[in-house]
Every structure is written in C-alpha cells, then in structure tokens.
Amino acid sequence: MESQFGEKIRALREEQHLYLRQVAPLLEMDTAQLSKIEKGLRQLKREQIPTIAHILKANVNELLTLWLSDQIYAVVKDEKLGYQAMQMAEEKIRFRKENDIIG
Amino acid sequence: MESQFGEKIRALREEQHLYLRQVAPLLEMDTAQLSKIEKGLRQLKREQIPTIAHILKANVNELLTLWLSDQIYAVVKDEKLGYQAMQMAEEKIRFRKENDIIG
DNA sequence: CTGTTTTTTGCCAATATTTGACAAGTCAAT
DNA sequence: ATTGACTTGTCAAATATTGGCAAAAAACAG
C-alpha cells in the first residue's frame, strides 16, 4: 500500500490490456520510468495526470486525489505526530473553504 | 497564516525577549535565514526542531506538529481536491494506527 | 528447456529545487 | 545622522529528483 496512485495506474493499465511499452511513450518516458511510477519509486508529474487519465480512460479527479493523498502520506508516514498534524492542516483547509477563498 | 510554525517561533522568541541575532547562531545560521523561516519563506530542517524548542523553551511535539502541518498544507494549498485527498491520507494513517504498525 | 517479450533494477548524468552566505535595504528609536 | 533590528535580493553551493540506458529478472509461449 505504498503508492495508491501507482497501484491504481497499474490496475487501469491492465484492465485496458496495455503494456508499459505502449503507455510509456504517450507520456514521453521509457518503460523503466513508468514501471517505477507504478511501484511508487518515482512520482508522476502533477501536470501529467490529465494525460494519463485520458490514456487509461479514467477519472481525472479520482487520480488526482490519489496522487495528492500519496504526497501527503509521504510527509507524515514516519511521524508519530502525523495524525495530529493532518487534523491541524485539515482544519486550516476547512477554515479556508468556509470563507470561500476557494470553491 | 501562511506559516503557522514560523509565526509560533517568532511569538516564542519575542516572549523570551530574544533577538534574531541571539537565536540564529545557536541554530548555526544567520539572521537573514531565521527571519525567512519565521516568515515562512524557508523551512527549518526537521532535525533542528528539537534544538529550537530547547532554545525557546517550547514543547517539541507542539512545534513538530505545527511544522508537519505546514508541510502538508504546502501540498494541498492550491488544490481544489485537497480536502478529499487529506481525508484519504488520514484514513490511511488511521488504518495503520489501528494495526499498531506505529504507536 | 529455449527463445521471446515484458517488467524490474541499478547506475549515473542531467535537471530541478532548496539552501547558505553575503550585501544592501527598510524601519524605528534616538 | 547614527545605531540596531529585521528584511529582502541575489547567486553560487549543496541536495534532491528525474531521465535514459543497460542489463537482470520474471512471465509466457512454443
């Protein structure tokens, strides 16, 4: 469960019966890189998420949420105070939403 | 409210009636750097948090939580799906806790 | 088992990001 | 106008991340 995004990408790719060899060039990378992304050893660039969603016929928002979640998890995974910190950050976001600074 | 950690550090420093000039050398940096840290323009290194907590007679865990929260916030601050992503990451952490992988 | 294709791994140069150090700047008090 | 505290800008140095290749490993077909 180290990279939910990577696991999802792989699942989607297999559903579509595509090989790394077929998908990687569409993202302008080689198979090695895409393999690492699927295993969570590399990060896909934020701006490539819409592209891969299109290639794999998946929902952009779902993939983006998974991707962001992985980024957050990376910050706190080894921290015993991680949960508290997340609650605090969440509160900050919630406050922002209540004030319509962001939709 | 861009850096809760920085704001806290500054508040603590002022409570102790200390100048940047006095604190910075104890962290092996110059006043310019510490000033930026307090304003959220630079990050204090994770491993320096216990040191600064000691210097400012503050609670390490509190400062660490603030620091982590800032890191998390930086990931999601411009993301409309940030809140969802945080919930997802939180769930992952909660799951981990329930299984005692971490205290 | 052998040959073929797919995926994984390791390495390191290239690129990108962050930091450290210094100089010059503002601001407030005197 | 001078002093002291803090801030800002710049840029090279240090770190971290990524891209690309080659070779190993794993999966699969015959």
PDB file of C-alpha atoms (C1' of nucleotides) in Angstrom:
ATOM      1  CA  MET A   1       0.000   0.000   0.000  1.00  0.00           C
ATOM      2  CA  GLU A   2       2.928   2.299  -0.523  1.00  0.00           C
ATOM      3  CA  SER A   3       1.597   4.112  -3.561  1.00  0.00           C
ATOM      4  CA  GLN A   4      -2.134   4.082  -4.072  1.00  0.00           C
ATOM      5  CA  PHE A   5      -1.730   6.132  -7.195  1.00  0.00           C
ATOM      6  CA  GLY A   6       0.750   3.701  -8.697  1.00  0.00           C
ATOM      7  CA  GLU A   7      -1.388   0.718  -7.861  1.00  0.00           C
ATOM      8  CA  LYS A   8      -4.390   2.358  -9.466  1.00  0.00           C
ATOM      9  CA  ILE A   9      -2.473   3.204 -12.616  1.00  0.00           C
ATOM     10  CA  ARG A  10      -1.299  -0.338 -12.922  1.00  0.00           C
ATOM     11  CA  ALA A  11      -4.768  -1.732 -12.373  1.00  0.00           C
ATOM     12  CA  LEU A  12      -6.181   0.587 -15.013  1.00  0.00           C
ATOM     13  CA  ARG A  13      -3.468  -0.251 -17.474  1.00  0.00           C
ATOM     14  CA  GLU A  14      -4.063  -3.967 -17.041  1.00  0.00           C
ATOM     15  CA  GLU A  15      -7.804  -3.508 -17.407  1.00  0.00           C
ATOM     16  CA  GLN A  16      -7.115  -1.912 -20.760  1.00  0.00           C
ATOM     17  CA  HIS A  17      -4.736  -4.743 -21.703  1.00  0.00           C
ATOM     18  CA  LEU A  18      -1.917  -2.347 -22.343  1.00  0.00           C
ATOM     19  CA  TYR A  19       1.807  -2.904 -21.862  1.00  0.00           C
ATOM     20  CA  LEU A  20       4.207  -0.413 -20.304  1.00  0.00           C
ATOM     21  CA  ARG A  21       5.788  -0.293 -23.722  1.00  0.00           C
ATOM     22  CA  GLN A  22       2.544   1.031 -25.155  1.00  0.00           C
ATOM     23  CA  VAL A  23       1.717   3.567 -22.473  1.00  0.00           C
ATOM     24  CA  ALA A  24       5.119   4.980 -21.631  1.00  0.00           C
ATOM     25  CA  PRO A  25       5.728   6.707 -24.991  1.00  0.00           C
ATOM     26  CA  LEU A  26       2.417   8.505 -24.705  1.00  0.00           C
ATOM     27  CA  LEU A  27       3.757  10.077 -21.530  1.00  0.00           C
ATOM     28  CA  GLU A  28       7.118  10.708 -23.171  1.00  0.00           C
ATOM     29  CA  MET A  29       9.021   8.401 -20.875  1.00  0.00           C
ATOM     30  CA  ASP A  30      10.537   4.931 -21.098  1.00  0.00           C
ATOM     31  CA  THR A  31       9.091   1.744 -19.655  1.00  0.00           C
ATOM     32  CA  ALA A  32      11.531   1.784 -16.757  1.00  0.00           C
ATOM     33  CA  GLN A  33      10.220   5.093 -15.521  1.00  0.00           C
ATOM     34  CA  LEU A  34       6.604   4.109 -15.817  1.00  0.00           C
ATOM     35  CA  SER A  35       7.335   0.864 -14.035  1.00  0.00           C
ATOM     36  CA  LYS A  36       8.875   2.840 -11.178  1.00  0.00           C
ATOM     37  CA  ILE A  37       5.891   5.157 -11.069  1.00  0.00           C
ATOM     38  CA  GLU A  38       3.545   2.240 -10.774  1.00  0.00           C
ATOM     39  CA  LYS A  39       5.641   0.855  -7.946  1.00  0.00           C
ATOM     40  CA  GLY A  40       5.811   4.216  -6.195  1.00  0.00           C
ATOM     41  CA  LEU A  41       9.543   4.654  -6.701  1.00  0.00           C
ATOM     42  CA  ARG A  42       9.007   7.769  -8.806  1.00  0.00           C
ATOM     43  CA  GLN A  43       6.357  10.433  -8.892  1.00  0.00           C
ATOM     44  CA  LEU A  44       4.360  11.219 -11.944  1.00  0.00           C
ATOM     45  CA  LYS A  45       4.445  14.946 -12.554  1.00  0.00           C
ATOM     46  CA  ARG A  46       1.341  16.736 -11.360  1.00  0.00           C
ATOM     47  CA  GLU A  47       0.622  18.099 -14.818  1.00  0.00           C
ATOM     48  CA  GLN A  48       0.745  14.663 -16.440  1.00  0.00           C
ATOM     49  CA  ILE A  49      -2.218  13.368 -14.504  1.00  0.00           C
ATOM     50  CA  PRO A  50      -4.833  14.562 -17.002  1.00  0.00           C
ATOM     51  CA  THR A  51      -2.842  12.896 -19.766  1.00  0.00           C
ATOM     52  CA  ILE A  52      -2.620   9.532 -18.094  1.00  0.00           C
ATOM     53  CA  ALA A  53      -6.265   9.719 -17.076  1.00  0.00           C
ATOM     54  CA  HIS A  54      -7.145  10.179 -20.719  1.00  0.00           C
ATOM     55  CA  ILE A  55      -4.891   7.346 -21.868  1.00  0.00           C
ATOM     56  CA  LEU A  56      -6.333   4.946 -19.334  1.00  0.00           C
ATOM     57  CA  LYS A  57      -9.891   6.228 -19.676  1.00  0.00           C
ATOM     58  CA  ALA A  58     -10.059   7.079 -16.025  1.00  0.00           C
ATOM     59  CA  ASN A  59     -11.479   9.917 -13.986  1.00  0.00           C
ATOM     60  CA  VAL A  60      -9.021  12.794 -13.647  1.00  0.00           C
ATOM     61  CA  ASN A  61     -10.264  13.865 -10.251  1.00  0.00           C
ATOM     62  CA  GLU A  62     -10.036  10.407  -8.835  1.00  0.00           C
ATOM     63  CA  LEU A  63      -6.455  10.015  -9.978  1.00  0.00           C
ATOM     64  CA  LEU A  64      -5.549  13.482  -8.793  1.00  0.00           C
ATOM     65  CA  THR A  65      -6.970  12.781  -5.368  1.00  0.00           C
ATOM     66  CA  LEU A  66      -4.977   9.577  -5.114  1.00  0.00           C
ATOM     67  CA  TRP A  67      -1.857  11.357  -6.235  1.00  0.00           C
ATOM     68  CA  LEU A  68      -2.271  14.152  -3.700  1.00  0.00           C
ATOM     69  CA  SER A  69      -3.028  11.662  -0.992  1.00  0.00           C
ATOM     70  CA  ASP A  70       0.263   9.923  -1.722  1.00  0.00           C
ATOM     71  CA  GLN A  71       2.108  13.224  -1.467  1.00  0.00           C
ATOM     72  CA  ILE A  72       0.542  13.945   1.898  1.00  0.00           C
ATOM     73  CA  TYR A  73       1.221  10.463   3.130  1.00  0.00           C
ATOM     74  CA  ALA A  74       4.878  10.816   2.214  1.00  0.00           C
ATOM     75  CA  VAL A  75       5.142  13.773   4.592  1.00  0.00           C
ATOM     76  CA  VAL A  76       3.714  12.010   7.613  1.00  0.00           C
ATOM     77  CA  LYS A  77       4.381   8.342   7.122  1.00  0.00           C
ATOM     78  CA  ASP A  78       7.235   8.078   9.602  1.00  0.00           C
ATOM     79  CA  GLU A  79       5.930  10.669  12.032  1.00  0.00           C
ATOM     80  CA  LYS A  80       4.260   9.669  15.219  1.00  0.00           C
ATOM     81  CA  LEU A  81       2.529  13.055  15.245  1.00  0.00           C
ATOM     82  CA  GLY A  82       1.377  12.647  11.682  1.00  0.00           C
ATOM     83  CA  TYR A  83      -2.254  12.180  12.510  1.00  0.00           C
ATOM     84  CA  GLN A  84      -2.442  15.275  14.685  1.00  0.00           C
ATOM     85  CA  ALA A  85      -0.637  17.290  12.047  1.00  0.00           C
ATOM     86  CA  MET A  86      -3.114  16.175   9.429  1.00  0.00           C
ATOM     87  CA  GLN A  87      -6.028  17.172  11.586  1.00  0.00           C
ATOM     88  CA  MET A  88      -4.468  20.572  12.040  1.00  0.00           C
ATOM     89  CA  ALA A  89      -3.878  21.038   8.327  1.00  0.00           C
ATOM     90  CA  GLU A  90      -7.365  19.843   7.604  1.00  0.00           C
ATOM     91  CA  GLU A  91      -8.777  22.430   9.944  1.00  0.00           C
ATOM     92  CA  LYS A  92      -6.848  25.087   8.094  1.00  0.00           C
ATOM     93  CA  ILE A  93      -8.345  23.929   4.796  1.00  0.00           C
ATOM     94  CA  ARG A  94     -11.792  23.730   6.268  1.00  0.00           C
ATOM     95  CA  PHE A  95     -11.492  27.275   7.514  1.00  0.00           C
ATOM     96  CA  ARG A  96     -10.470  28.413   4.074  1.00  0.00           C
ATOM     97  CA  LYS A  97     -13.431  26.671   2.456  1.00  0.00           C
ATOM     98  CA  GLU A  98     -15.877  28.221   4.874  1.00  0.00           C
ATOM     99  CA  ASN A  99     -14.666  31.605   3.763  1.00  0.00           C
ATOM    100  CA  ASP A 100     -14.951  30.802   0.071  1.00  0.00           C
ATOM    101  CA  ILE A 101     -11.373  31.617  -0.712  1.00  0.00           C
ATOM    102  CA  ILE A 102     -11.585  28.523  -2.849  1.00  0.00           C
ATOM    103  CA  GLY A 103     -14.666  26.943  -4.352  1.00  0.00           C
TER     104      GLY A 103
ATOM    105  CA  MET B   1      -1.479  32.423   8.151  1.00  0.00           C
ATOM    106  CA  GLU B   2       0.991  31.131   5.655  1.00  0.00           C
ATOM    107  CA  SER B   3       3.367  29.512   8.124  1.00  0.00           C
ATOM    108  CA  GLN B   4       1.964  28.590  11.482  1.00  0.00           C
ATOM    109  CA  PHE B   5       5.302  27.237  12.516  1.00  0.00           C
ATOM    110  CA  GLY B   6       7.108  30.456  11.670  1.00  0.00           C
ATOM    111  CA  GLU B   7       4.545  32.558  13.467  1.00  0.00           C
ATOM    112  CA  LYS B   8       4.866  30.391  16.545  1.00  0.00           C
ATOM    113  CA  ILE B   9       8.644  30.602  16.540  1.00  0.00           C
ATOM    114  CA  ARG B  10       8.503  34.343  16.311  1.00  0.00           C
ATOM    115  CA  ALA B  11       5.966  34.580  19.107  1.00  0.00           C
ATOM    116  CA  LEU B  12       8.084  32.367  21.334  1.00  0.00           C
ATOM    117  CA  ARG B  13      11.227  34.298  20.563  1.00  0.00           C
ATOM    118  CA  GLU B  14       9.563  37.564  21.436  1.00  0.00           C
ATOM    119  CA  GLU B  15       8.162  36.125  24.638  1.00  0.00           C
ATOM    120  CA  GLN B  16      11.713  35.282  25.605  1.00  0.00           C
ATOM    121  CA  HIS B  17      12.881  38.776  24.642  1.00  0.00           C
ATOM    122  CA  LEU B  18      15.442  37.402  22.281  1.00  0.00           C
ATOM    123  CA  TYR B  19      16.715  38.937  19.046  1.00  0.00           C
ATOM    124  CA  LEU B  20      17.265  37.078  15.794  1.00  0.00           C
ATOM    125  CA  ARG B  21      20.920  37.890  16.301  1.00  0.00           C
ATOM    126  CA  GLN B  22      20.892  35.908  19.531  1.00  0.00           C
ATOM    127  CA  VAL B  23      18.967  32.883  18.342  1.00  0.00           C
ATOM    128  CA  ALA B  24      20.323  32.415  14.830  1.00  0.00           C
ATOM    129  CA  PRO B  25      23.862  31.427  15.838  1.00  0.00           C
ATOM    130  CA  LEU B  26      22.514  28.733  18.134  1.00  0.00           C
ATOM    131  CA  LEU B  27      20.965  27.169  15.058  1.00  0.00           C
ATOM    132  CA  GLU B  28      24.129  27.748  13.053  1.00  0.00           C
ATOM    133  CA  MET B  29      22.522  30.149  10.631  1.00  0.00           C
ATOM    134  CA  ASP B  30      22.494  33.894  10.068  1.00  0.00           C
ATOM    135  CA  THR B  31      19.714  36.293  10.986  1.00  0.00           C
ATOM    136  CA  ALA B  32      18.520  36.520   7.407  1.00  0.00           C
ATOM    137  CA  GLN B  33      17.772  32.835   7.302  1.00  0.00           C
ATOM    138  CA  LEU B  34      15.983  32.784  10.595  1.00  0.00           C
ATOM    139  CA  SER B  35      13.963  35.778   9.558  1.00  0.00           C
ATOM    140  CA  LYS B  36      12.888  33.926   6.441  1.00  0.00           C
ATOM    141  CA  ILE B  37      11.980  30.872   8.459  1.00  0.00           C
ATOM    142  CA  GLU B  38       9.789  32.948  10.731  1.00  0.00           C
ATOM    143  CA  LYS B  39       8.085  34.410   7.698  1.00  0.00           C
ATOM    144  CA  GLY B  40       7.632  31.030   6.077  1.00  0.00           C
ATOM    145  CA  LEU B  41       9.988  31.749   3.192  1.00  0.00           C
ATOM    146  CA  ARG B  42      12.326  28.944   4.236  1.00  0.00           C
ATOM    147  CA  GLN B  43      11.831  25.686   6.049  1.00  0.00           C
ATOM    148  CA  LEU B  44      13.608  24.834   9.228  1.00  0.00           C
ATOM    149  CA  LYS B  45      15.188  21.408   8.865  1.00  0.00           C
ATOM    150  CA  ARG B  46      13.184  18.663  10.503  1.00  0.00           C
ATOM    151  CA  GLU B  47      16.061  17.683  12.729  1.00  0.00           C
ATOM    152  CA  GLN B  48      16.529  21.206  14.063  1.00  0.00           C
ATOM    153  CA  ILE B  49      13.133  21.303  15.692  1.00  0.00           C
ATOM    154  CA  PRO B  50      14.250  19.816  18.999  1.00  0.00           C
ATOM    155  CA  THR B  51      17.074  22.353  19.120  1.00  0.00           C
ATOM    156  CA  ILE B  52      14.865  25.360  18.564  1.00  0.00           C
ATOM    157  CA  ALA B  53      12.297  24.014  21.012  1.00  0.00           C
ATOM    158  CA  HIS B  54      15.013  23.862  23.631  1.00  0.00           C
ATOM    159  CA  ILE B  55      16.298  27.344  22.844  1.00  0.00           C
ATOM    160  CA  LEU B  56      12.832  28.853  23.072  1.00  0.00           C
ATOM    161  CA  LYS B  57      11.737  26.671  25.971  1.00  0.00           C
ATOM    162  CA  ALA B  58       8.864  25.289  23.997  1.00  0.00           C
ATOM    163  CA  ASN B  59       7.248  21.912  23.629  1.00  0.00           C
ATOM    164  CA  VAL B  60       8.944  19.822  20.946  1.00  0.00           C
ATOM    165  CA  ASN B  61       5.816  17.956  19.975  1.00  0.00           C
ATOM    166  CA  GLU B  62       3.802  21.096  19.575  1.00  0.00           C
ATOM    167  CA  LEU B  63       6.394  22.634  17.288  1.00  0.00           C
ATOM    168  CA  LEU B  64       6.803  19.437  15.350  1.00  0.00           C
ATOM    169  CA  THR B  65       3.082  19.185  14.797  1.00  0.00           C
ATOM    170  CA  LEU B  66       2.956  22.742  13.521  1.00  0.00           C
ATOM    171  CA  TRP B  67       5.904  22.100  11.255  1.00  0.00           C
ATOM    172  CA  LEU B  68       4.353  18.948   9.793  1.00  0.00           C
ATOM    173  CA  SER B  69       1.055  20.699   9.354  1.00  0.00           C
ATOM    174  CA  ASP B  70       2.788  23.384   7.310  1.00  0.00           C
ATOM    175  CA  GLN B  71       4.379  20.724   5.119  1.00  0.00           C
ATOM    176  CA  ILE B  72       1.031  19.095   4.493  1.00  0.00           C
ATOM    177  CA  TYR B  73      -0.631  22.393   3.801  1.00  0.00           C
ATOM    178  CA  ALA B  74       2.009  23.219   1.212  1.00  0.00           C
ATOM    179  CA  VAL B  75       0.993  20.120  -0.744  1.00  0.00           C
ATOM    180  CA  VAL B  76      -2.703  20.907  -0.914  1.00  0.00           C
ATOM    181  CA  LYS B  77      -2.979  24.652  -0.634  1.00  0.00           C
ATOM    182  CA  ASP B  78      -3.726  25.296  -4.306  1.00  0.00           C
ATOM    183  CA  GLU B  79      -5.643  22.089  -4.930  1.00  0.00           C
ATOM    184  CA  LYS B  80      -9.383  22.064  -5.122  1.00  0.00           C
ATOM    185  CA  LEU B  81      -9.307  18.374  -4.235  1.00  0.00           C
ATOM    186  CA  GLY B  82      -7.026  18.997  -1.287  1.00  0.00           C
ATOM    187  CA  TYR B  83      -9.608  18.330   1.347  1.00  0.00           C
ATOM    188  CA  GLN B  84     -10.643  14.999  -0.142  1.00  0.00           C
ATOM    189  CA  ALA B  85      -7.024  14.000  -0.519  1.00  0.00           C
ATOM    190  CA  MET B  86      -6.381  14.793   3.114  1.00  0.00           C
ATOM    191  CA  GLN B  87      -9.312  12.691   4.207  1.00  0.00           C
ATOM    192  CA  MET B  88      -7.970   9.827   2.159  1.00  0.00           C
ATOM    193  CA  ALA B  89      -4.488  10.126   3.587  1.00  0.00           C
ATOM    194  CA  GLU B  90      -5.934  10.426   7.053  1.00  0.00           C
ATOM    195  CA  GLU B  91      -7.813   7.206   6.560  1.00  0.00           C
ATOM    196  CA  LYS B  92      -4.614   5.507   5.560  1.00  0.00           C
ATOM    197  CA  ILE B  93      -2.927   6.724   8.723  1.00  0.00           C
ATOM    198  CA  ARG B  94      -5.876   5.704  10.841  1.00  0.00           C
ATOM    199  CA  PHE B  95      -5.776   2.246   9.367  1.00  0.00           C
ATOM    200  CA  ARG B  96      -2.113   1.995  10.195  1.00  0.00           C
ATOM    201  CA  LYS B  97      -2.702   3.067  13.775  1.00  0.00           C
ATOM    202  CA  GLU B  98      -5.440   0.532  14.262  1.00  0.00           C
ATOM    203  CA  ASN B  99      -2.991  -2.140  13.303  1.00  0.00           C
ATOM    204  CA  ASP B 100      -0.296  -0.895  15.669  1.00  0.00           C
ATOM    205  CA  ILE B 101       2.294  -0.535  12.973  1.00  0.00           C
ATOM    206  CA  ILE B 102       3.106   2.653  14.809  1.00  0.00           C
ATOM    207  CA  GLY B 103       2.340   3.590  18.373  1.00  0.00           C
TER     208      GLY B 103
ATOM    209  C1'  DC C   1      14.200 -26.241 -21.834  1.00  0.00           C
ATOM    210  C1'  DT C   2      14.752 -22.327 -25.315  1.00  0.00           C
ATOM    211  C1'  DG C   3      13.641 -18.175 -27.203  1.00  0.00           C
ATOM    212  C1'  DT C   4      10.920 -14.038 -26.835  1.00  0.00           C
ATOM    213  C1'  DT C   5       8.645 -10.315 -24.589  1.00  0.00           C
ATOM    214  C1'  DT C   6       7.604  -7.664 -20.529  1.00  0.00           C
ATOM    215  C1'  DT C   7       8.890  -5.781 -16.410  1.00  0.00           C
ATOM    216  C1'  DT C   8      12.289  -4.559 -12.920  1.00  0.00           C
ATOM    217  C1'  DT C   9      16.546  -2.872 -11.131  1.00  0.00           C
ATOM    218  C1'  DG C  10      20.834  -0.293 -10.819  1.00  0.00           C
ATOM    219  C1'  DC C  11      23.572   3.265 -12.146  1.00  0.00           C
ATOM    220  C1'  DC C  12      24.853   7.896 -13.065  1.00  0.00           C
ATOM    221  C1'  DA C  13      24.498  12.178 -15.725  1.00  0.00           C
ATOM    222  C1'  DA C  14      21.236  15.836 -16.305  1.00  0.00           C
ATOM    223  C1'  DT C  15      17.884  18.803 -14.302  1.00  0.00           C
ATOM    224  C1'  DA C  16      15.449  20.989 -10.763  1.00  0.00           C
ATOM    225  C1'  DT C  17      14.843  22.604  -6.171  1.00  0.00           C
ATOM    226  C1'  DT C  18      16.389  24.237  -1.846  1.00  0.00           C
ATOM    227  C1'  DT C  19      19.696  26.309   0.978  1.00  0.00           C
ATOM    228  C1'  DG C  20      23.680  29.255   2.699  1.00  0.00           C
ATOM    229  C1'  DA C  21      26.048  33.355   2.653  1.00  0.00           C
ATOM    230  C1'  DC C  22      26.585  37.939   1.899  1.00  0.00           C
ATOM    231  C1'  DA C  23      25.328  42.682   0.815  1.00  0.00           C
ATOM    232  C1'  DA C  24      22.268  46.128   0.700  1.00  0.00           C
ATOM    233  C1'  DG C  25      17.884  47.610   2.016  1.00  0.00           C
ATOM    234  C1'  DT C  26      13.953  49.318   5.238  1.00  0.00           C
ATOM    235  C1'  DC C  27      12.242  50.831   9.524  1.00  0.00           C
ATOM    236  C1'  DA C  28      12.146  52.665  14.271  1.00  0.00           C
ATOM    237  C1'  DA C  29      14.323  54.893  18.028  1.00  0.00           C
ATOM    238  C1'  DT C  30      17.358  58.344  19.459  1.00  0.00           C
TER     239       DT C  30
ATOM    240  C1'  DA D   1      22.679  61.294  11.069  1.00  0.00           C
ATOM    241  C1'  DT D   2      23.731  57.019  13.654  1.00  0.00           C
ATOM    242  C1'  DT D   3      22.640  52.763  15.616  1.00  0.00           C
ATOM    243  C1'  DG D   4      20.378  48.362  15.987  1.00  0.00           C
ATOM    244  C1'  DA D   5      16.923  45.007  14.438  1.00  0.00           C
ATOM    245  C1'  DC D   6      14.977  42.950  10.847  1.00  0.00           C
ATOM    246  C1'  DT D   7      14.089  42.126   5.778  1.00  0.00           C
ATOM    247  C1'  DT D   8      14.989  41.374   1.003  1.00  0.00           C
ATOM    248  C1'  DG D   9      17.501  40.103  -3.209  1.00  0.00           C
ATOM    249  C1'  DT D  10      20.897  37.648  -5.481  1.00  0.00           C
ATOM    250  C1'  DC D  11      23.502  33.849  -6.700  1.00  0.00           C
ATOM    251  C1'  DA D  12      26.616  30.002  -6.009  1.00  0.00           C
ATOM    252  C1'  DA D  13      26.708  25.698  -3.473  1.00  0.00           C
ATOM    253  C1'  DA D  14      24.530  21.840  -1.775  1.00  0.00           C
ATOM    254  C1'  DT D  15      20.600  18.408  -2.172  1.00  0.00           C
ATOM    255  C1'  DA D  16      17.171  16.042  -4.202  1.00  0.00           C
ATOM    256  C1'  DT D  17      14.783  14.304  -8.120  1.00  0.00           C
ATOM    257  C1'  DT D  18      14.473  12.672 -12.689  1.00  0.00           C
ATOM    258  C1'  DG D  19      15.718  10.728 -17.402  1.00  0.00           C
ATOM    259  C1'  DG D  20      17.878   7.430 -20.045  1.00  0.00           C
ATOM    260  C1'  DC D  21      20.273   3.443 -20.779  1.00  0.00           C
ATOM    261  C1'  DA D  22      21.798  -1.293 -19.999  1.00  0.00           C
ATOM    262  C1'  DA D  23      21.380  -5.439 -18.017  1.00  0.00           C
ATOM    263  C1'  DA D  24      18.869  -8.632 -14.891  1.00  0.00           C
ATOM    264  C1'  DA D  25      14.769 -10.901 -13.692  1.00  0.00           C
ATOM    265  C1'  DA D  26      10.233 -12.653 -14.421  1.00  0.00           C
ATOM    266  C1'  DA D  27       6.481 -14.178 -17.275  1.00  0.00           C
ATOM    267  C1'  DC D  28       4.981 -16.505 -21.136  1.00  0.00           C
ATOM    268  C1'  DA D  29       4.784 -19.325 -25.493  1.00  0.00           C
ATOM    269  C1'  DG D  30       6.212 -22.953 -28.075  1.00  0.00           C
TER     270       DG D  30
END
